[in-house]
Structures are given as C-alpha cells and as structure tokens.
Amino acid sequence: MKEQKSYDAAAGKVAALEAQIAEARDKAGDHVRLLEKVKALKATAAAAGASAIATGMTLGDSSDWQQARKELYAAEESLALSEDSAEAYKARIDDLNDQLHDARLTLKDAAKALTEAQHDEACKAEALAAQAFLKAGDDFYAAHCALAVTIDVRIKLRNKITGLPEHIGGGYPVEIYLPAPGGSTFTREQLTRRPPNALKGVA
C-alpha cells in the first residue's frame, strides 16, 4: 500500500541522516584528536629538552628533542589546517540535525497514516469474514431444513407402512442457535437464525 511505501521512505531518510551525522561528528572529532596530539607532543618535546639540558647537551645536539620538535611542528601544521574543516563539519552537523528533526516528524506522520491504513484494511477483512461466517450459517440452516424435510417424509412413510398416525415421531427441529466464536463481536440477534423464507413452516 502507498502508506507503507511512504513510511519506508521516511524511515530510510531518517536512517541516512543519522549515518551522515555520525560520520560528520567523527570527522569533526579529528580536530579534537589533533589538539590532544599537539598537547602530548609539546610535553614530549619539553621532557626531551629538559633531559638534554640536564646531561649538559645543547638542544641542537639532542636527537630526541629534534625528533619531538619535528613531530610537533607537523602536528601543529595539521591542526591549523583542520580548524576550517572542523568548523565546516560543525555547521554541517547543525544543518543535518535540522533535517533530521523534520524527517522524524515526517516519519511520525507516516507511521500514523500507515497504522490508520492498516486498521482500515483490518476492518474490511473483518467485514468480509463476518459476511462469510453469516453466509455459512445461512447455508447450514438451508441444509438443516432440507434434512428436516427428508426426515419428515421418511417418518410419514414409515408411519403409513406401520399404520401409525402420520405425525407420530415428528419431524426434525429446524431452528438452531449458534454460539458466537471466542472474541467475536456479533450480537445474539445476528447469530440467531430462522429457516429461509422458502422453507418456513417445515418441521
């Protein structure tokens, strides 16, 4: 049904936006991770410099200090480049969050419309099942009355053979009450049946 397609499309859009937001947040997190890296490299460089000075070396002669400074410069350069990227991702996250808010509202409406459509279909199915049930009851009563006729004919013929009055032994009762199936909403009047018009009076 069209409501199902609308719901699936809305759910798919929400899922896609959530995935894009997660990816953007991860990218924005790169800048934070670079900040932590620069902080750690500064500490490493400072420790290497202090160690070199403590041993009487100049900083220029300390390979550990030089390596730490090299890594620090590279990290600081990457950090500077990532600032604009981080701001761009933050702006993208804000935009995606706005889209996600609207998409979730659309999904909520689509879910409501789908539930209502499913309820309408369930009502139609219930009505058809009720019609089939009542028709089966009518068919049963028609067959029931036909059986009563054959029994009545047989008994009358038997009584004729045995010399008994025609009505002795009776016919077969044609009225019957069918109990409502569990959970049904049929009324007693709907379930209480009489013989079809053409067979009324047969007993």
mmCIF file of C-alpha atoms in Angstrom:
data_model
loop_
_atom_site.group_PDB
_atom_site.id
_atom_site.type_symbol
_atom_site.label_atom_id
_atom_site.label_comp_id
_atom_site.label_asym_id
_atom_site.label_seq_id
_atom_site.Cartn_x
_atom_site.Cartn_y
_atom_site.Cartn_z
ATOM 1 C CA MET A 1 0.000 0.000 0.000
ATOM 2 C CA LYS A 2 1.110 3.580 -0.611
ATOM 3 C CA GLU A 3 1.227 4.322 3.123
ATOM 4 C CA GLN A 4 3.777 1.535 3.590
ATOM 5 C CA LYS A 5 5.946 2.983 0.816
ATOM 6 C CA SER A 6 5.746 6.449 2.382
ATOM 7 C CA TYR A 7 6.691 5.028 5.784
ATOM 8 C CA ASP A 8 9.631 3.055 4.354
ATOM 9 C CA ALA A 9 10.885 6.146 2.513
ATOM 10 C CA ALA A 10 10.625 8.296 5.655
ATOM 11 C CA ALA A 11 12.369 5.661 7.779
ATOM 12 C CA GLY A 12 15.120 5.350 5.180
ATOM 13 C CA LYS A 13 15.683 9.112 5.185
ATOM 14 C CA VAL A 14 15.945 9.199 8.979
ATOM 15 C CA ALA A 15 18.466 6.345 8.952
ATOM 16 C CA ALA A 16 20.523 8.030 6.210
ATOM 17 C CA LEU A 17 20.624 11.353 8.069
ATOM 18 C CA GLU A 18 21.649 9.643 11.306
ATOM 19 C CA ALA A 19 24.509 7.933 9.453
ATOM 20 C CA GLN A 20 25.639 11.237 7.910
ATOM 21 C CA ILE A 21 25.586 12.945 11.304
ATOM 22 C CA ALA A 22 27.665 10.147 12.842
ATOM 23 C CA GLU A 23 30.209 10.449 10.021
ATOM 24 C CA ALA A 24 30.373 14.247 10.328
ATOM 25 C CA ARG A 25 30.861 14.003 14.084
ATOM 26 C CA ASP A 26 33.703 11.556 13.561
ATOM 27 C CA LYS A 27 35.346 13.944 11.086
ATOM 28 C CA ALA A 28 34.862 16.873 13.451
ATOM 29 C CA GLY A 29 36.448 14.739 16.154
ATOM 30 C CA ASP A 30 39.671 14.607 14.126
ATOM 31 C CA HIS A 31 40.358 18.214 15.156
ATOM 32 C CA VAL A 32 39.887 17.373 18.823
ATOM 33 C CA ARG A 33 42.201 14.393 18.478
ATOM 34 C CA LEU A 34 44.836 16.633 16.849
ATOM 35 C CA LEU A 35 44.581 19.069 19.758
ATOM 36 C CA GLU A 36 45.302 16.212 22.158
ATOM 37 C CA LYS A 37 48.193 15.049 19.976
ATOM 38 C CA VAL A 38 49.769 18.514 19.899
ATOM 39 C CA LYS A 39 49.420 18.777 23.675
ATOM 40 C CA ALA A 40 51.120 15.411 24.149
ATOM 41 C CA LEU A 41 53.935 16.257 21.690
ATOM 42 C CA LYS A 42 54.617 19.544 23.468
ATOM 43 C CA ALA A 43 55.028 17.623 26.694
ATOM 44 C CA THR A 44 57.328 15.120 24.974
ATOM 45 C CA ALA A 45 59.456 17.881 23.446
ATOM 46 C CA ALA A 46 59.700 19.676 26.784
ATOM 47 C CA ALA A 47 60.768 16.484 28.524
ATOM 48 C CA ALA A 48 63.367 15.745 25.846
ATOM 49 C CA GLY A 49 64.740 19.277 26.115
ATOM 50 C CA ALA A 50 64.938 19.109 29.897
ATOM 51 C CA SER A 51 66.720 15.767 29.698
ATOM 52 C CA ALA A 52 69.261 17.126 27.204
ATOM 53 C CA ILE A 53 69.982 20.177 29.330
ATOM 54 C CA ALA A 54 70.323 18.022 32.436
ATOM 55 C CA THR A 55 73.037 15.974 30.727
ATOM 56 C CA GLY A 56 74.886 19.081 29.554
ATOM 57 C CA MET A 57 73.827 18.759 25.906
ATOM 58 C CA THR A 58 72.617 21.610 23.767
ATOM 59 C CA LEU A 59 69.116 21.198 22.364
ATOM 60 C CA GLY A 60 70.551 21.171 18.858
ATOM 61 C CA ASP A 61 72.614 18.100 19.734
ATOM 62 C CA SER A 62 69.678 16.168 21.212
ATOM 63 C CA SER A 63 68.194 13.823 18.618
ATOM 64 C CA ASP A 64 65.237 13.067 20.906
ATOM 65 C CA TRP A 65 64.413 16.752 21.225
ATOM 66 C CA GLN A 66 64.827 17.340 17.483
ATOM 67 C CA GLN A 67 62.536 14.397 16.659
ATOM 68 C CA ALA A 68 59.925 15.565 19.158
ATOM 69 C CA ARG A 69 60.019 19.101 17.723
ATOM 70 C CA LYS A 70 59.717 17.741 14.171
ATOM 71 C CA GLU A 71 56.634 15.728 15.082
ATOM 72 C CA LEU A 72 55.204 18.696 16.987
ATOM 73 C CA TYR A 73 55.600 21.072 14.031
ATOM 74 C CA ALA A 74 53.905 18.580 11.709
ATOM 75 C CA ALA A 75 51.027 18.119 14.143
ATOM 76 C CA GLU A 76 50.623 21.885 14.610
ATOM 77 C CA GLU A 77 50.503 22.340 10.842
ATOM 78 C CA SER A 78 47.814 19.661 10.537
ATOM 79 C CA LEU A 79 45.928 21.264 13.415
ATOM 80 C CA ALA A 80 45.898 24.644 11.681
ATOM 81 C CA LEU A 81 44.564 23.059 8.505
ATOM 82 C CA SER A 82 41.892 21.135 10.394
ATOM 83 C CA GLU A 83 40.383 24.204 12.070
ATOM 84 C CA ASP A 84 38.445 25.298 8.985
ATOM 85 C CA SER A 85 37.441 21.708 8.309
ATOM 86 C CA ALA A 86 36.185 21.276 11.873
ATOM 87 C CA GLU A 87 34.075 24.426 11.641
ATOM 88 C CA ALA A 88 32.640 23.240 8.337
ATOM 89 C CA TYR A 89 31.712 19.878 9.849
ATOM 90 C CA LYS A 90 30.108 21.558 12.860
ATOM 91 C CA ALA A 91 27.972 23.664 10.521
ATOM 92 C CA ARG A 92 27.089 20.538 8.543
ATOM 93 C CA ILE A 93 26.097 18.717 11.728
ATOM 94 C CA ASP A 94 23.779 21.588 12.689
ATOM 95 C CA ASP A 95 22.168 21.510 9.250
ATOM 96 C CA LEU A 96 21.809 17.730 9.326
ATOM 97 C CA ASN A 97 20.253 17.880 12.790
ATOM 98 C CA ASP A 98 17.635 20.313 11.487
ATOM 99 C CA GLN A 99 16.910 17.960 8.599
ATOM 100 C CA LEU A 100 16.742 15.013 10.984
ATOM 101 C CA HIS A 101 14.211 16.808 13.176
ATOM 102 C CA ASP A 102 11.940 17.390 10.176
ATOM 103 C CA ALA A 103 12.494 13.845 8.910
ATOM 104 C CA ARG A 104 11.475 12.373 12.267
ATOM 105 C CA LEU A 105 8.267 14.415 12.227
ATOM 106 C CA THR A 106 7.563 13.128 8.729
ATOM 107 C CA LEU A 107 8.265 9.577 9.908
ATOM 108 C CA LYS A 108 5.880 10.031 12.833
ATOM 109 C CA ASP A 109 3.118 11.209 10.489
ATOM 110 C CA ALA A 110 3.866 8.360 8.079
ATOM 111 C CA ALA A 111 3.686 5.823 10.913
ATOM 112 C CA LYS A 112 0.301 7.204 11.971
ATOM 113 C CA ALA A 113 -1.010 7.117 8.399
ATOM 114 C CA LEU A 114 0.251 3.544 7.970
ATOM 115 C CA THR A 115 -1.405 2.400 11.192
ATOM 116 C CA GLU A 116 -4.692 4.008 10.159
ATOM 117 C CA ALA A 117 -4.494 2.382 6.722
ATOM 118 C CA GLN A 118 -3.739 -0.997 8.291
ATOM 119 C CA HIS A 119 -6.724 -0.514 10.609
ATOM 120 C CA ASP A 120 -8.954 0.233 7.622
ATOM 121 C CA GLU A 121 -7.735 -2.945 5.924
ATOM 122 C CA ALA A 122 -8.365 -4.904 9.118
ATOM 123 C CA CYS A 123 -11.918 -3.531 9.260
ATOM 124 C CA LYS A 124 -12.516 -4.616 5.667
ATOM 125 C CA ALA A 125 -11.107 -8.063 6.386
ATOM 126 C CA GLU A 126 -13.305 -8.364 9.476
ATOM 127 C CA ALA A 127 -16.384 -7.355 7.475
ATOM 128 C CA LEU A 128 -15.628 -9.937 4.783
ATOM 129 C CA ALA A 129 -15.025 -12.627 7.398
ATOM 130 C CA ALA A 130 -18.299 -11.727 9.108
ATOM 131 C CA GLN A 131 -20.175 -11.933 5.809
ATOM 132 C CA ALA A 132 -18.613 -15.317 5.074
ATOM 133 C CA PHE A 133 -19.477 -16.514 8.570
ATOM 134 C CA LEU A 134 -23.108 -15.434 8.315
ATOM 135 C CA LYS A 135 -23.439 -16.879 4.805
ATOM 136 C CA ALA A 136 -22.078 -20.165 6.079
ATOM 137 C CA GLY A 137 -24.751 -20.019 8.767
ATOM 138 C CA ASP A 138 -27.460 -19.418 6.174
ATOM 139 C CA ASP A 139 -26.156 -22.313 4.084
ATOM 140 C CA PHE A 140 -26.121 -24.515 7.167
ATOM 141 C CA TYR A 141 -29.715 -23.683 8.021
ATOM 142 C CA ALA A 142 -30.838 -24.281 4.464
ATOM 143 C CA ALA A 143 -29.203 -27.728 4.562
ATOM 144 C CA HIS A 144 -30.644 -28.260 8.041
ATOM 145 C CA CYS A 145 -34.155 -27.539 6.781
ATOM 146 C CA ALA A 146 -33.641 -29.771 3.755
ATOM 147 C CA LEU A 147 -32.645 -32.558 6.139
ATOM 148 C CA ALA A 148 -35.795 -31.933 8.172
ATOM 149 C CA VAL A 149 -37.892 -32.360 5.027
ATOM 150 C CA THR A 150 -36.291 -35.707 4.166
ATOM 151 C CA ILE A 151 -36.662 -36.959 7.751
ATOM 152 C CA ASP A 152 -40.289 -35.849 7.819
ATOM 153 C CA VAL A 153 -41.008 -37.649 4.542
ATOM 154 C CA ARG A 154 -39.343 -40.829 5.791
ATOM 155 C CA ILE A 155 -41.239 -40.818 9.105
ATOM 156 C CA LYS A 156 -44.576 -40.211 7.396
ATOM 157 C CA LEU A 157 -43.896 -43.116 5.024
ATOM 158 C CA ARG A 158 -42.821 -45.334 7.921
ATOM 159 C CA ASN A 159 -45.973 -44.446 9.834
ATOM 160 C CA LYS A 160 -48.041 -45.153 6.753
ATOM 161 C CA ILE A 161 -46.451 -48.597 6.479
ATOM 162 C CA THR A 162 -46.881 -49.366 10.179
ATOM 163 C CA GLY A 163 -50.347 -47.868 10.403
ATOM 164 C CA LEU A 164 -49.399 -45.144 12.825
ATOM 165 C CA PRO A 165 -50.807 -41.625 12.546
ATOM 166 C CA GLU A 166 -48.858 -39.545 10.065
ATOM 167 C CA HIS A 167 -47.475 -37.079 12.593
ATOM 168 C CA ILE A 168 -46.228 -39.595 15.188
ATOM 169 C CA GLY A 169 -42.451 -39.494 15.502
ATOM 170 C CA GLY A 170 -42.359 -35.857 14.481
ATOM 171 C CA GLY A 171 -40.045 -34.085 12.158
ATOM 172 C CA TYR A 172 -36.690 -32.611 12.928
ATOM 173 C CA PRO A 173 -36.333 -29.184 14.631
ATOM 174 C CA VAL A 174 -35.194 -26.626 12.120
ATOM 175 C CA GLU A 175 -34.333 -23.769 14.478
ATOM 176 C CA ILE A 176 -30.872 -23.687 15.938
ATOM 177 C CA TYR A 177 -28.726 -21.241 17.864
ATOM 178 C CA LEU A 178 -25.044 -20.941 17.025
ATOM 179 C CA PRO A 179 -22.844 -19.650 19.878
ATOM 180 C CA ALA A 180 -20.560 -16.748 18.988
ATOM 181 C CA PRO A 181 -16.940 -17.765 18.370
ATOM 182 C CA GLY A 182 -14.484 -16.621 21.011
ATOM 183 C CA GLY A 183 -13.643 -12.936 20.756
ATOM 184 C CA SER A 184 -16.316 -12.152 18.153
ATOM 185 C CA THR A 185 -18.434 -9.024 18.328
ATOM 186 C CA PHE A 186 -21.568 -10.495 16.768
ATOM 187 C CA THR A 187 -24.840 -9.871 18.573
ATOM 188 C CA ARG A 188 -27.197 -12.611 19.662
ATOM 189 C CA GLU A 189 -29.687 -11.361 17.084
ATOM 190 C CA GLN A 190 -27.127 -11.773 14.318
ATOM 191 C CA LEU A 191 -26.402 -15.323 15.384
ATOM 192 C CA THR A 192 -29.976 -16.458 15.981
ATOM 193 C CA ARG A 193 -31.164 -17.903 12.720
ATOM 194 C CA ARG A 194 -34.524 -18.878 11.287
ATOM 195 C CA PRO A 195 -35.179 -21.098 8.292
ATOM 196 C CA PRO A 196 -35.001 -19.301 4.916
ATOM 197 C CA ASN A 197 -38.367 -17.940 3.760
ATOM 198 C CA ALA A 198 -38.842 -20.706 1.199
ATOM 199 C CA LEU A 199 -38.603 -23.355 3.910
ATOM 200 C CA LYS A 200 -40.501 -21.721 6.769
ATOM 201 C CA GLY A 201 -43.124 -23.944 8.255
ATOM 202 C CA VAL A 202 -41.220 -27.134 7.546
ATOM 203 C CA ALA A 203 -40.921 -29.168 10.740
#
